[in-house]
PDB file of C-alpha atoms in Angstrom:
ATOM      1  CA  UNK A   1       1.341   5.310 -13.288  1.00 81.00           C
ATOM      2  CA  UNK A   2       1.603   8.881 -12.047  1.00 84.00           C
ATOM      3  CA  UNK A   3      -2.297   9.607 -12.632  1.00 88.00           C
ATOM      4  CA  UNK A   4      -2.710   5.784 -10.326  1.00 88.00           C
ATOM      5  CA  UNK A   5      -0.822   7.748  -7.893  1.00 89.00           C
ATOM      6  CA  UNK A   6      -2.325  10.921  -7.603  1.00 91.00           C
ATOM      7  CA  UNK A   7      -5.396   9.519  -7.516  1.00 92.00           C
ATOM      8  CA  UNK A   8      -4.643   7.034  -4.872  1.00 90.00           C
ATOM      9  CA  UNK A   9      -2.801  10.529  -2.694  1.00 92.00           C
ATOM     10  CA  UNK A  10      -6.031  12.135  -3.271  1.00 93.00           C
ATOM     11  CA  UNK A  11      -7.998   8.725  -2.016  1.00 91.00           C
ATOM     12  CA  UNK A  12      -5.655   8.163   1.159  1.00 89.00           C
ATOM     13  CA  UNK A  13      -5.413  11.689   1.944  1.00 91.00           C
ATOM     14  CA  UNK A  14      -9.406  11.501   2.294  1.00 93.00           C
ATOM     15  CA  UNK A  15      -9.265   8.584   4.182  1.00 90.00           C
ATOM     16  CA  UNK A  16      -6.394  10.296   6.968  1.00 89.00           C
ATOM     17  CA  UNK A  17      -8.774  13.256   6.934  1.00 93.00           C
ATOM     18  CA  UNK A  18     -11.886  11.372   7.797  1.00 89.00           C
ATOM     19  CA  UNK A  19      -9.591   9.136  10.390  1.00 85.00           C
ATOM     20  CA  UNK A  20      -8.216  12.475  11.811  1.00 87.00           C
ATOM     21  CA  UNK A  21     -11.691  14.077  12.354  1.00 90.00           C
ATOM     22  CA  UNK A  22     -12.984  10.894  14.358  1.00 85.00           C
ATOM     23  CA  UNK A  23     -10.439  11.243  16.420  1.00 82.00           C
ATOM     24  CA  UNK A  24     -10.967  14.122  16.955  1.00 84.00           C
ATOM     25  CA  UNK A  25     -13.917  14.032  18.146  1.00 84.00           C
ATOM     26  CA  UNK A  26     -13.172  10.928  20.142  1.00 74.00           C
ATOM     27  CA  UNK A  27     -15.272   8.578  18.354  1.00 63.00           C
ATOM     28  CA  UNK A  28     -15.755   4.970  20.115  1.00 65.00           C
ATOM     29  CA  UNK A  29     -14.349   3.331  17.118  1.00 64.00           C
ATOM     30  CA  UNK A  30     -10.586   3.365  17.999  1.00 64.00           C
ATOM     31  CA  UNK A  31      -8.855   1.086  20.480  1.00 62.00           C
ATOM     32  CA  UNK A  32      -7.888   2.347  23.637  1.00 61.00           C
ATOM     33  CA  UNK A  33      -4.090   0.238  23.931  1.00 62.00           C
ATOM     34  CA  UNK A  34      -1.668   1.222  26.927  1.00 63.00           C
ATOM     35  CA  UNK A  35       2.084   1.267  27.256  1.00 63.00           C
ATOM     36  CA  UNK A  36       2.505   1.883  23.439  1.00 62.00           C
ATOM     37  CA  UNK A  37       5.722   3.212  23.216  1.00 59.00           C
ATOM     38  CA  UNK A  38       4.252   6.579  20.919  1.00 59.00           C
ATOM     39  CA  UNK A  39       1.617   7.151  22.969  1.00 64.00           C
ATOM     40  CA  UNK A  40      -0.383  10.271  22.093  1.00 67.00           C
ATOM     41  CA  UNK A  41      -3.756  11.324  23.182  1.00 72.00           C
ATOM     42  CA  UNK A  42      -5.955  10.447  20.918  1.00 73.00           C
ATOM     43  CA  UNK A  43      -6.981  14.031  19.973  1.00 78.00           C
ATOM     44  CA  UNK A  44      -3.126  14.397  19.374  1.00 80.00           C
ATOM     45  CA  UNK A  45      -3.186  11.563  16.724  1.00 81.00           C
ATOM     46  CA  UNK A  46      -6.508  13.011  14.779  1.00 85.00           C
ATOM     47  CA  UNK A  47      -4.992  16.126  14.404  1.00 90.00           C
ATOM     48  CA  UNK A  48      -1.719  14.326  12.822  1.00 89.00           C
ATOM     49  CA  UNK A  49      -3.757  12.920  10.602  1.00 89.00           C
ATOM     50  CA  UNK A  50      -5.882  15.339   9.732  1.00 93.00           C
ATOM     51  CA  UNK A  51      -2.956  17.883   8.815  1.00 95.00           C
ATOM     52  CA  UNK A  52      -1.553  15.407   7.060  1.00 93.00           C
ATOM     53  CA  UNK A  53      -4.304  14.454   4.698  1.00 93.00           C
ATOM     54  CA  UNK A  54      -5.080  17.731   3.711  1.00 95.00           C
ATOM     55  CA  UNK A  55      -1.246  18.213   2.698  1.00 95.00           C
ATOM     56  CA  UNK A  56      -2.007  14.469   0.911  1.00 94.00           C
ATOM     57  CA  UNK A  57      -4.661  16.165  -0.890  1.00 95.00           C
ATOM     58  CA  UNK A  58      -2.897  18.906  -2.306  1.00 95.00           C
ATOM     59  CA  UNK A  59       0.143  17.061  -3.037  1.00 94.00           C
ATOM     60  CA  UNK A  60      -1.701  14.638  -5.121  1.00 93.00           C
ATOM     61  CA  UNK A  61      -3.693  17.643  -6.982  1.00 94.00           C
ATOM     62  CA  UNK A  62      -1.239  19.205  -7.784  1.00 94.00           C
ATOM     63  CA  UNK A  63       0.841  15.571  -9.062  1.00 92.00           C
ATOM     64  CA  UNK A  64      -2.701  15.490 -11.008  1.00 91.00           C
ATOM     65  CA  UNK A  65      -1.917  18.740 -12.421  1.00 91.00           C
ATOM     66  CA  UNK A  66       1.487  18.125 -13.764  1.00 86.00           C
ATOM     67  CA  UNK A  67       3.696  19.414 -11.407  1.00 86.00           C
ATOM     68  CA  UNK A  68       7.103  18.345 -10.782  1.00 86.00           C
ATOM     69  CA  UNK A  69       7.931  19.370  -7.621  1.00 89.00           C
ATOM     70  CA  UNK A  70       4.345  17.886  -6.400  1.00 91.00           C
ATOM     71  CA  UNK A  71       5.864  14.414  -7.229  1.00 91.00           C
ATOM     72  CA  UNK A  72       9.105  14.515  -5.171  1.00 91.00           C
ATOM     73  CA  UNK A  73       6.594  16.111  -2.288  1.00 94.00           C
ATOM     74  CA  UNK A  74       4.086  13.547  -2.658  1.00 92.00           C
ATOM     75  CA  UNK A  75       7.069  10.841  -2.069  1.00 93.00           C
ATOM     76  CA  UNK A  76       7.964  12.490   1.146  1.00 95.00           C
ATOM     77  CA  UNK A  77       4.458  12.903   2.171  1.00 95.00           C
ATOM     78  CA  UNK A  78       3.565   9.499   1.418  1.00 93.00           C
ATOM     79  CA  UNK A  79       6.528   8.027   3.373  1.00 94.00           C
ATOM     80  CA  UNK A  80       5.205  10.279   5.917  1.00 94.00           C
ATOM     81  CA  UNK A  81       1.598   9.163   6.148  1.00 91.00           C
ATOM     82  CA  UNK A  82       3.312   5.432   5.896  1.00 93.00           C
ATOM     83  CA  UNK A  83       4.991   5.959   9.185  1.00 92.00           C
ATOM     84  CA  UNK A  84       2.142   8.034  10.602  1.00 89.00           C
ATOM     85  CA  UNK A  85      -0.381   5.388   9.682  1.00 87.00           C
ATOM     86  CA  UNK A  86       2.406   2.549  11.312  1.00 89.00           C
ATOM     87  CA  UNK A  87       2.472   4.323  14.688  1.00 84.00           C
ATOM     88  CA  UNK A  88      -1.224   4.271  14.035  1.00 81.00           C
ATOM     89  CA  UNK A  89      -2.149   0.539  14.226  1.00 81.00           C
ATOM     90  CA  UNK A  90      -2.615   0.109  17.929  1.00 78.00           C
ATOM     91  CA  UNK A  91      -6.082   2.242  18.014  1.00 77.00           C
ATOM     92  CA  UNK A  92      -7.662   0.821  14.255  1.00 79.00           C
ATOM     93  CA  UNK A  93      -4.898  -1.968  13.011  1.00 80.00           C
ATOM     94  CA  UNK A  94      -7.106  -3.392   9.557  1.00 87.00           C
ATOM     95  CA  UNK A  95      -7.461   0.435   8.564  1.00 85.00           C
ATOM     96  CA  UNK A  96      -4.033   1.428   9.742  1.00 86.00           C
ATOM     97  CA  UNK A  97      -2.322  -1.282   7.786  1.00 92.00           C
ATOM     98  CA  UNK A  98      -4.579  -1.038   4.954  1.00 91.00           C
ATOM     99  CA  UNK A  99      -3.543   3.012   4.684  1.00 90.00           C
ATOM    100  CA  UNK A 100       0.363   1.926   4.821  1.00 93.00           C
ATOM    101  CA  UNK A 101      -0.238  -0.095   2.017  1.00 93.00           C
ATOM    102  CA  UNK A 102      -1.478   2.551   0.116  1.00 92.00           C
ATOM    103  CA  UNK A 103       1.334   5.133   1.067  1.00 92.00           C
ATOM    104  CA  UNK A 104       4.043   2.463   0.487  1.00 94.00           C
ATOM    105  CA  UNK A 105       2.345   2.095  -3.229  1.00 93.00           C
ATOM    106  CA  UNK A 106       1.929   5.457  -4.029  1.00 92.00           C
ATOM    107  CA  UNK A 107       5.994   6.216  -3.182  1.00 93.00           C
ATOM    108  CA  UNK A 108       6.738   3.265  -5.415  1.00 92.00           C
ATOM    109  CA  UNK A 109       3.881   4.657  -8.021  1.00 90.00           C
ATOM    110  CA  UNK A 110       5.302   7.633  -8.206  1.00 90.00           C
ATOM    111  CA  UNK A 111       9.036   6.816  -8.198  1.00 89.00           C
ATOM    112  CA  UNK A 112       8.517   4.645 -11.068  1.00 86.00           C
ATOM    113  CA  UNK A 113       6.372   7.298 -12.588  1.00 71.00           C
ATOM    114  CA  UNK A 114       9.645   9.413 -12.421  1.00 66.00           C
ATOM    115  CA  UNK A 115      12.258   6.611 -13.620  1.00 57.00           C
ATOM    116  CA  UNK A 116      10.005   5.930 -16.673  1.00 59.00           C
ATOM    117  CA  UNK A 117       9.394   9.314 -17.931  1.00 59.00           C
ATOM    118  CA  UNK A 118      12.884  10.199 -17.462  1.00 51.00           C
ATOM    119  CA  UNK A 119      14.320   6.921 -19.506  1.00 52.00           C
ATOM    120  CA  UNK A 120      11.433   8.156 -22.047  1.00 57.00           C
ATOM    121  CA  UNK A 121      12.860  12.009 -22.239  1.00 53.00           C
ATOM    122  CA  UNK A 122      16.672  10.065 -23.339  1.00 49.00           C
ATOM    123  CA  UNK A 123      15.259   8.160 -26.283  1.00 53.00           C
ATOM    124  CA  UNK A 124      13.151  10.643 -27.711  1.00 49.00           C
ATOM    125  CA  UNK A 125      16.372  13.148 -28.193  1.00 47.00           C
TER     126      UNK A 125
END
């Protein structure tokens, strides 16, 4: 469950990168809404996502690799990206939704990652 995870951190993380450089670069493929209540410039919102698919990235290499602390990081992170990709929807909702999804699976992925391995470490002693 915890290699699903970090594989799927790895996968969104590309995904927020790739969404966070079109945005930069102002592609024509976002909506242009008005009176959103978070409304950003559009440049704003690539760079949000672009920062936080690189730290997506990492977090799920290193949850590849083993690490501990990359696990309870790539929980916040991944609630992160959830909320990030939420406040998203209005300029691409079917890729927006599709990403919060992902982040909402990978928290649960990796929290039951956790909660297994830990029940596994009792009965082994």
């Amino acid at each position: 469950m915890t290699v699903l995870a970090a594989a799927l951190m790895i996968f969104g993380g590309a995904m927020a990168i790739l969404e966070g450089i079109a945005a930069i670069a102002k592609d024509d493929l976002f909506l242009a809404t008005r009176h959103y209540v978070f409304e950003f410039s559009l440049s704003g919102w690539g760079w949000v996502h672009l920062i936080l698919g690189i730290v997506i990235v990492l977090a799920g290499c290193a949850v590849l690799a083993g690490a501990l602390w990359a696990r309870y990081f790539g929980v916040f992170v991944a609630g992160l990206g959830a909320i990030a990709n939420f406040l998203w929807v209005p300029y691409y909702p079917l890729w927006a939704m599709v990403l919060v999804a992902v982040n909402i699976f990978i928290v649960w992925a990796l929290c039951t990652g956790m909660h297994r391995e830990a029940g596994e470490g009792l009965t082994a002693s």
